[in-house]
PDB file of C-alpha atoms in Angstrom:
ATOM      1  CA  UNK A   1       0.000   0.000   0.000  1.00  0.00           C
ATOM      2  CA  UNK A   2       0.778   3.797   0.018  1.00  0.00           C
ATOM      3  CA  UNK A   3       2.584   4.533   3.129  1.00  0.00           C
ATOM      4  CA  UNK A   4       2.468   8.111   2.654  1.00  0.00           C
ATOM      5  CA  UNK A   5       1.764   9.820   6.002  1.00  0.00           C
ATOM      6  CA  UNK A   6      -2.141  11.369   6.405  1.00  0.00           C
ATOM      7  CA  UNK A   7      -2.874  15.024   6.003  1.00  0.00           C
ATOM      8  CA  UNK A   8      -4.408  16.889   8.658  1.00  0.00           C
ATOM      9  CA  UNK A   9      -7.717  16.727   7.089  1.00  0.00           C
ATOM     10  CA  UNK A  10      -7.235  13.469   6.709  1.00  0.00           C
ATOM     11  CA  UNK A  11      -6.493  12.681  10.134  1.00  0.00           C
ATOM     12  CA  UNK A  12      -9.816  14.751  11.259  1.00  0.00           C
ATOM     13  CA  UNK A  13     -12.251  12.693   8.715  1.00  0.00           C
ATOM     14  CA  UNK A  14     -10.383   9.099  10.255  1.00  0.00           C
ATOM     15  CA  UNK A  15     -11.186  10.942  13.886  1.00  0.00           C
ATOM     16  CA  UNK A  16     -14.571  11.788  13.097  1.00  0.00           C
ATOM     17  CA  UNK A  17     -15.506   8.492  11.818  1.00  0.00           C
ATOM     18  CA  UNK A  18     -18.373   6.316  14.068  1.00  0.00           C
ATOM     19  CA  UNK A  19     -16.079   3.603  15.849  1.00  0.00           C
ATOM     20  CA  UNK A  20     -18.862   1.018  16.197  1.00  0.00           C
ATOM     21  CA  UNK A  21     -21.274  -1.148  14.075  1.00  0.00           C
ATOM     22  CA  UNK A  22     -24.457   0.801  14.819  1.00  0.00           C
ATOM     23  CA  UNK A  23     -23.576   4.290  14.400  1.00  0.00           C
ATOM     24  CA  UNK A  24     -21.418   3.317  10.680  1.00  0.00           C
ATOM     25  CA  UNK A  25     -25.366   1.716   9.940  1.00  0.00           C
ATOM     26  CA  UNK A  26     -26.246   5.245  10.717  1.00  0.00           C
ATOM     27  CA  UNK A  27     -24.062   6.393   8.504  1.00  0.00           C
ATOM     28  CA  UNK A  28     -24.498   4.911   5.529  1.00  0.00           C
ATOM     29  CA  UNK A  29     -28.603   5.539   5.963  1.00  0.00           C
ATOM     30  CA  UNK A  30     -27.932   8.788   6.265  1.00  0.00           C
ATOM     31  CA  UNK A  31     -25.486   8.671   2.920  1.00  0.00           C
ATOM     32  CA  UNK A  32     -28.171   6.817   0.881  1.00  0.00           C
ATOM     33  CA  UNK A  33     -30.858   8.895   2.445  1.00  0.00           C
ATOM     34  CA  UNK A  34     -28.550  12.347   1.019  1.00  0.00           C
ATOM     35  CA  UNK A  35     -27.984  10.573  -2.107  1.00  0.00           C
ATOM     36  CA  UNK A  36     -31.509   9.286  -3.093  1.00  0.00           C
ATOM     37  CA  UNK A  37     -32.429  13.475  -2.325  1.00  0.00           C
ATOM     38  CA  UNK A  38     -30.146  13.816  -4.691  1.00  0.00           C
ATOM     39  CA  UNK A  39     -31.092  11.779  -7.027  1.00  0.00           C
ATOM     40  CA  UNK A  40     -34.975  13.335  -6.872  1.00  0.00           C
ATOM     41  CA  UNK A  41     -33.338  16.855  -6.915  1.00  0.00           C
ATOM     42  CA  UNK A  42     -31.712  15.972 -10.226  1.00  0.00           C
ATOM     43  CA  UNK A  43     -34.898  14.613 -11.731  1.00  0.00           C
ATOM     44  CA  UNK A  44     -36.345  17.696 -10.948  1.00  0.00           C
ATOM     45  CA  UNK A  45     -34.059  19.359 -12.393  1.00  0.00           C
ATOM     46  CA  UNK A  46     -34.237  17.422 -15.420  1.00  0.00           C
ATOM     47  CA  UNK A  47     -37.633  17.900 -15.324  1.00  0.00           C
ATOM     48  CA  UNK A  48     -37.001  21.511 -15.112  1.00  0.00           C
ATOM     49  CA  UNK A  49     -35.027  21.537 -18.183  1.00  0.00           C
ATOM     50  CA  UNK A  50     -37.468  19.881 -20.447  1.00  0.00           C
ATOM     51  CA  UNK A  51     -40.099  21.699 -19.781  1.00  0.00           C
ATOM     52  CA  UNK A  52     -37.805  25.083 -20.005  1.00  0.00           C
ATOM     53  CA  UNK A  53     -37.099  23.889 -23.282  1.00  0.00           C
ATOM     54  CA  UNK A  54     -40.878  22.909 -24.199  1.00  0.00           C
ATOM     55  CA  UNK A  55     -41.821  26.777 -23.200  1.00  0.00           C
ATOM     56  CA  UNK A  56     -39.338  28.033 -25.712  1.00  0.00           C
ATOM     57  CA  UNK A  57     -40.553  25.829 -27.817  1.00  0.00           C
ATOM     58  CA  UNK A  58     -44.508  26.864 -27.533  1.00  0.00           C
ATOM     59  CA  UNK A  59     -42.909  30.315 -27.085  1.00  0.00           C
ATOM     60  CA  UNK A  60     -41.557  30.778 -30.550  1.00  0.00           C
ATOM     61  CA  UNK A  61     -44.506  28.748 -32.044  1.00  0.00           C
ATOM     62  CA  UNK A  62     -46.885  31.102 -29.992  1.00  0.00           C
ATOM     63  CA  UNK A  63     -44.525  34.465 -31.684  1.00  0.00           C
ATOM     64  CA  UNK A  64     -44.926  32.550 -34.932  1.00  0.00           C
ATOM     65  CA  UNK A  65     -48.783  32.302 -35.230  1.00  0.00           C
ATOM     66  CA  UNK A  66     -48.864  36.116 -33.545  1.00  0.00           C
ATOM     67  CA  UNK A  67     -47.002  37.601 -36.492  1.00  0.00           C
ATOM     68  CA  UNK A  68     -49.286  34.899 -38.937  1.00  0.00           C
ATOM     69  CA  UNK A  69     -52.205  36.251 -37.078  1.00  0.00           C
ATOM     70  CA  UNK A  70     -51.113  40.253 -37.596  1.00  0.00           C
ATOM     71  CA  UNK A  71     -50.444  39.206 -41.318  1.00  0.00           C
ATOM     72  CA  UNK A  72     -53.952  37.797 -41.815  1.00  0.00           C
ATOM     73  CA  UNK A  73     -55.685  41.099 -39.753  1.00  0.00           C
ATOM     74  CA  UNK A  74     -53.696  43.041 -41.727  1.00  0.00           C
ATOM     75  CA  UNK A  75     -54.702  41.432 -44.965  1.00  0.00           C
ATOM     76  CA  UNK A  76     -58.303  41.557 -43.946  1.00  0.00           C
ATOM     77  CA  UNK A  77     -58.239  44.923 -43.655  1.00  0.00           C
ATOM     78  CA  UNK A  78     -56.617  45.281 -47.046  1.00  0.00           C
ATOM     79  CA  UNK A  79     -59.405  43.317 -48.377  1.00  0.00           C
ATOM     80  CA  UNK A  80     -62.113  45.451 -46.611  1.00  0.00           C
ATOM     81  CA  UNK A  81     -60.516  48.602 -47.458  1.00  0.00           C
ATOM     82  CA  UNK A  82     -60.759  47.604 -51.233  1.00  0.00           C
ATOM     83  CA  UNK A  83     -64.095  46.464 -51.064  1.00  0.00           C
ATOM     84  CA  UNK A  84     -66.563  48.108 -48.395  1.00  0.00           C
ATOM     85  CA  UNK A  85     -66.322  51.352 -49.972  1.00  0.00           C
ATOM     86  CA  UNK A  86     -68.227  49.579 -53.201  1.00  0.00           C
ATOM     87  CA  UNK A  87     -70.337  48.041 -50.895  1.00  0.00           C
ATOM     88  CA  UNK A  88     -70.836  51.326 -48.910  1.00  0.00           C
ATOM     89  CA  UNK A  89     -71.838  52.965 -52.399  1.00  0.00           C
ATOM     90  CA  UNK A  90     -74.214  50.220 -53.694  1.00  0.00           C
ATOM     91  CA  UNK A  91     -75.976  50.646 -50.633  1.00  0.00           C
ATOM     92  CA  UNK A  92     -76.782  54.601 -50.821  1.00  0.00           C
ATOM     93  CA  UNK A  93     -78.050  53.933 -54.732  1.00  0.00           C
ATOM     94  CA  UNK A  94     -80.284  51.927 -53.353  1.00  0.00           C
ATOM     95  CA  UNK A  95     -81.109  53.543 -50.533  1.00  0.00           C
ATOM     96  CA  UNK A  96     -81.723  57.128 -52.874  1.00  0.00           C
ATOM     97  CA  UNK A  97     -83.681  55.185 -55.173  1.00  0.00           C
ATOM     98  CA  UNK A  98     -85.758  53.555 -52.361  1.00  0.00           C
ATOM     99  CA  UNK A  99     -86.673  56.771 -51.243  1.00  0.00           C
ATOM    100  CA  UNK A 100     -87.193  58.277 -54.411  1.00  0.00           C
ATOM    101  CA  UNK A 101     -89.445  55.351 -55.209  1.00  0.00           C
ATOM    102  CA  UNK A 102     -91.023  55.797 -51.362  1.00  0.00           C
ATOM    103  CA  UNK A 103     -92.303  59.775 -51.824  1.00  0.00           C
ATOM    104  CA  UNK A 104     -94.559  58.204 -54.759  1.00  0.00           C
ATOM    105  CA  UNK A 105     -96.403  57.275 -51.594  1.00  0.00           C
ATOM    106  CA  UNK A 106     -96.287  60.638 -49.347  1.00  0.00           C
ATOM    107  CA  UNK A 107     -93.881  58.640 -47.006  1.00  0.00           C
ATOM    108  CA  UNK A 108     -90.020  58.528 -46.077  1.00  0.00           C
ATOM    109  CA  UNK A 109     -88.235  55.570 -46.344  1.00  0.00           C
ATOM    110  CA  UNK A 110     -84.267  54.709 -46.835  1.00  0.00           C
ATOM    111  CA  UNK A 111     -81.872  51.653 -46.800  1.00  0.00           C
ATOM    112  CA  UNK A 112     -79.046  51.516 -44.395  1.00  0.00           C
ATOM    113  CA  UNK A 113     -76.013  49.262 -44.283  1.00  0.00           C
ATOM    114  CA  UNK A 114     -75.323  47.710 -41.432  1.00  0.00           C
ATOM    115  CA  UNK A 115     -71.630  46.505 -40.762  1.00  0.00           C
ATOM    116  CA  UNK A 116     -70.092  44.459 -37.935  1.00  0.00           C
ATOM    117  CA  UNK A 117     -66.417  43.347 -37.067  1.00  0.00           C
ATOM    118  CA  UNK A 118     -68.038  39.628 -38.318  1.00  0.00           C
ATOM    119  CA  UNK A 119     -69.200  39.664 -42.128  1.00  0.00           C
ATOM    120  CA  UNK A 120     -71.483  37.974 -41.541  1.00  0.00           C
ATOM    121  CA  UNK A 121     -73.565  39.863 -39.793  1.00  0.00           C
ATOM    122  CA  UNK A 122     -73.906  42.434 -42.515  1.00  0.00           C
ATOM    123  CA  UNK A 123     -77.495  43.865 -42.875  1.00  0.00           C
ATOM    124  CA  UNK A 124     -79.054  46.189 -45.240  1.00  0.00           C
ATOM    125  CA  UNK A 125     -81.999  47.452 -43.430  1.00  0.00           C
ATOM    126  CA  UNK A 126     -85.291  48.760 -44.723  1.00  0.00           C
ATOM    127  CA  UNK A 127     -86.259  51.800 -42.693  1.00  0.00           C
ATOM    128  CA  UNK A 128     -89.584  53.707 -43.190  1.00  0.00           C
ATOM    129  CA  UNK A 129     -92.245  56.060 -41.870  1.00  0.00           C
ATOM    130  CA  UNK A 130     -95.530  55.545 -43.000  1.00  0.00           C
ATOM    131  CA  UNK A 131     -96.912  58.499 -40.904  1.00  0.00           C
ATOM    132  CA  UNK A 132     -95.643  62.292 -40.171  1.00  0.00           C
ATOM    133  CA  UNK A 133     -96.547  61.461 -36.355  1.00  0.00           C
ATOM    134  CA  UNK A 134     -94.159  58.178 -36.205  1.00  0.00           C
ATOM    135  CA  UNK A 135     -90.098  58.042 -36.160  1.00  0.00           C
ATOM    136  CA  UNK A 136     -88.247  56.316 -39.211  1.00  0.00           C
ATOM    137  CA  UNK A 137     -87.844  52.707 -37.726  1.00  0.00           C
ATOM    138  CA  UNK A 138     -86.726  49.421 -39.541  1.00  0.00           C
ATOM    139  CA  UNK A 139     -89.543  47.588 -41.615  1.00  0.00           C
ATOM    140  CA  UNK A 140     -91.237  44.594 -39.297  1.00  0.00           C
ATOM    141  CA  UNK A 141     -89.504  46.137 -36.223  1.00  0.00           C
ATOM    142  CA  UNK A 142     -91.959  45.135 -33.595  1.00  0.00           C
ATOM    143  CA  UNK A 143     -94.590  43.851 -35.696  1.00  0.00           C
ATOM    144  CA  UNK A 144     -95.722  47.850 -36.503  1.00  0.00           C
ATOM    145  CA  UNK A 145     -96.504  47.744 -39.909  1.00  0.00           C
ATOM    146  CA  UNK A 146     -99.183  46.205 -41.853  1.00  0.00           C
ATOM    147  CA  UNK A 147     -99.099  43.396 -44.424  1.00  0.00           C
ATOM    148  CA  UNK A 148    -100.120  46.379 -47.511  1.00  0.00           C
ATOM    149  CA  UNK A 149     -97.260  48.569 -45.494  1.00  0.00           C
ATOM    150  CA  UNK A 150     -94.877  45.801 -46.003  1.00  0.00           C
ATOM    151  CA  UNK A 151     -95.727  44.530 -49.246  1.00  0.00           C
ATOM    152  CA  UNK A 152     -95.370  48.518 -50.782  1.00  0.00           C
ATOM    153  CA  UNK A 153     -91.883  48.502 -48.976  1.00  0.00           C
ATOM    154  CA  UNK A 154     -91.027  44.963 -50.282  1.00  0.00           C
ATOM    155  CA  UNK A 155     -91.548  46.079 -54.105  1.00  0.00           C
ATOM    156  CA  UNK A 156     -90.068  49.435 -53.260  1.00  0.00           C
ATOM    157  CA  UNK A 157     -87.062  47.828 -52.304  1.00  0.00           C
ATOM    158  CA  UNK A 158     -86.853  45.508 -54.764  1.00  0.00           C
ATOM    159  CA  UNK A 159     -87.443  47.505 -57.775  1.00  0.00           C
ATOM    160  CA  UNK A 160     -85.039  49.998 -56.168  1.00  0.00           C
ATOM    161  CA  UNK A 161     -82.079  47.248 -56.525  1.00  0.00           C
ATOM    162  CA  UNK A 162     -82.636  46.880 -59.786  1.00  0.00           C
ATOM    163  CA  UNK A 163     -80.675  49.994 -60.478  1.00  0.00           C
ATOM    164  CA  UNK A 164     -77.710  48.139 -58.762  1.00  0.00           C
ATOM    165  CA  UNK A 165     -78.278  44.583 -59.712  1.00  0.00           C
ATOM    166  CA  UNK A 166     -79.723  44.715 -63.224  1.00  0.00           C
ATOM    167  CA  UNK A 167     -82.397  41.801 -63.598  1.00  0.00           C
ATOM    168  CA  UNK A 168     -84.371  40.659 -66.430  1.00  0.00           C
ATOM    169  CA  UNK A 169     -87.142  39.394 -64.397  1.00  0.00           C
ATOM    170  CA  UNK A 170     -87.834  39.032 -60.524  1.00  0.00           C
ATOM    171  CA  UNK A 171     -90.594  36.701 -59.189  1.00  0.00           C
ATOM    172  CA  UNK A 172     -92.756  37.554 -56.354  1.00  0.00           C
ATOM    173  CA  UNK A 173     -95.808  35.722 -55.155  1.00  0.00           C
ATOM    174  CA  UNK A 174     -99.209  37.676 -54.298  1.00  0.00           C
ATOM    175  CA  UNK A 175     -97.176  40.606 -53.447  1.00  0.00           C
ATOM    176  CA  UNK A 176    -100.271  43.383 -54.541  1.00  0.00           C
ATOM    177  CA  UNK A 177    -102.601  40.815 -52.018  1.00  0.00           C
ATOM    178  CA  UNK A 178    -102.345  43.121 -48.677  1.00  0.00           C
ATOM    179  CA  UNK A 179    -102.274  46.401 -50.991  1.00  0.00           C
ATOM    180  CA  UNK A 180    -105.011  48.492 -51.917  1.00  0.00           C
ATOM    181  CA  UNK A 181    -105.647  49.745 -55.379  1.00  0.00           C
ATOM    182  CA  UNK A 182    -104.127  52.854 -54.669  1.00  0.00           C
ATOM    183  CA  UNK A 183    -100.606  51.594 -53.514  1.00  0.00           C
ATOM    184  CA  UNK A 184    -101.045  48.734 -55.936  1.00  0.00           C
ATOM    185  CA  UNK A 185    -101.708  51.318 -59.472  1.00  0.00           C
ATOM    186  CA  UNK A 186     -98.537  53.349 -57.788  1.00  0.00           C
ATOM    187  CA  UNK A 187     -96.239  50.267 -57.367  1.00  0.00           C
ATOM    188  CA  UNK A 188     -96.834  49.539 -61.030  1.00  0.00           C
ATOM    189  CA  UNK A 189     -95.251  53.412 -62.032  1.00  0.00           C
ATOM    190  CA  UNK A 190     -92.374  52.475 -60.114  1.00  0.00           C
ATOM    191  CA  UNK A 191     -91.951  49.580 -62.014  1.00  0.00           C
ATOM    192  CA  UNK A 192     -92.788  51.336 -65.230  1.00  0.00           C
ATOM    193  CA  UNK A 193     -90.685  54.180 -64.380  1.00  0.00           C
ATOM    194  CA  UNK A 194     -87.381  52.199 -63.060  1.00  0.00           C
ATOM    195  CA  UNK A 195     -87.521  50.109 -66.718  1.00  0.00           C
ATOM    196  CA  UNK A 196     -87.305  53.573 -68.246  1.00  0.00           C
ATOM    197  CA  UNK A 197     -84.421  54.051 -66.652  1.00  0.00           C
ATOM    198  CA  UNK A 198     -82.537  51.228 -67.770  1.00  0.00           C
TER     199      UNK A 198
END
């Protein structure tokens, strides 16, 4: 063996060292007992790492679809910008002809676009006022108007899209059956007069 003399630290660890069989047992349980902490400390700390690395992971993945998400919005509103203004105007030509086509019948009436953040809950919405005593209020709001009130709006509506979607022919069943002659003999110079405009 080494015969090399012991150091002083040495010497202290030999010194310190249980001198009988039950207090070496202690010992060593107390060793194994240090080194199975250990051993649970360092598979937490593997853990640790992995799931570090998993957040960077979902991190750059979460950056990624961000910046995919800010190039769709911003391509959305690209989109919009090029076509809600034709939208925008399609609406008012209808709306002016609406209530040009409405005064044939002393009343006020006008069609209003309706936008949300969601396209599809776009409206255009048929507002009238049958009466000088009532407000302007959207057709069928609350069950107010009458079956000739909205039959007249109906064809006024119609015929007024007609200068914005061009149609040979547009089918409507029993429309005139609520009207009376009156409204009916005016609805028919709409007609006539919105296919001398085309």
């Amino acid at each position: 063996g080494d015969s090399r003399p012991l150091t002083a630290q040495q010497e202290k660890a030999w010194a310190d060292m249980p001198d009988n069989e039950d207090a070496i047992a202690e010992e060593v349980q107390e060793l194994d007992t240090k080194l199975s902490k250990a051993s649970v400390e360092h598979d937490a700390i593997t853990k640790r790492a992995a799931n570090e690395k998993k957040m960077e992971e979902l991190k750059a993945q979460l950056s990624d679809w961000a910046g995919e998400t800010q190039s769709h919005a911003e391509e959305l509103t690209r989109r919009r910008a090029a076509w809600e203004p034709a939208v925008r105007d399609m609406a008012q030509r209808v709306s002016r002809k609406f209530s040009e086509y409405f005064k044939a019948f002393n009343c006020v009436g006008e069609v209003e676009l309706e936008t949300h953040e969601d396209f599809e809950q776009y409206a255009l919405n048929i507002k009238v006022q049958w009466r000088s005593s009532e407000d302007l209020h959207t057709l069928s709001d609350g069950g107010r108007d009458s079956g000739g009130e909205r039959s007249v709006a109906t064809m006024a509506y119609l015929i007024a899209l007609q200068d914005v979607n061009p149609c040979p022919f547009r089918v409507v069943d029993e429309i005139n059956q609520a009207m009376d002659p009156s409204n009916e003999r005016r609805i028919f110079e709409c007609i006539t007069r919105a296919t001398d405009d085309q």
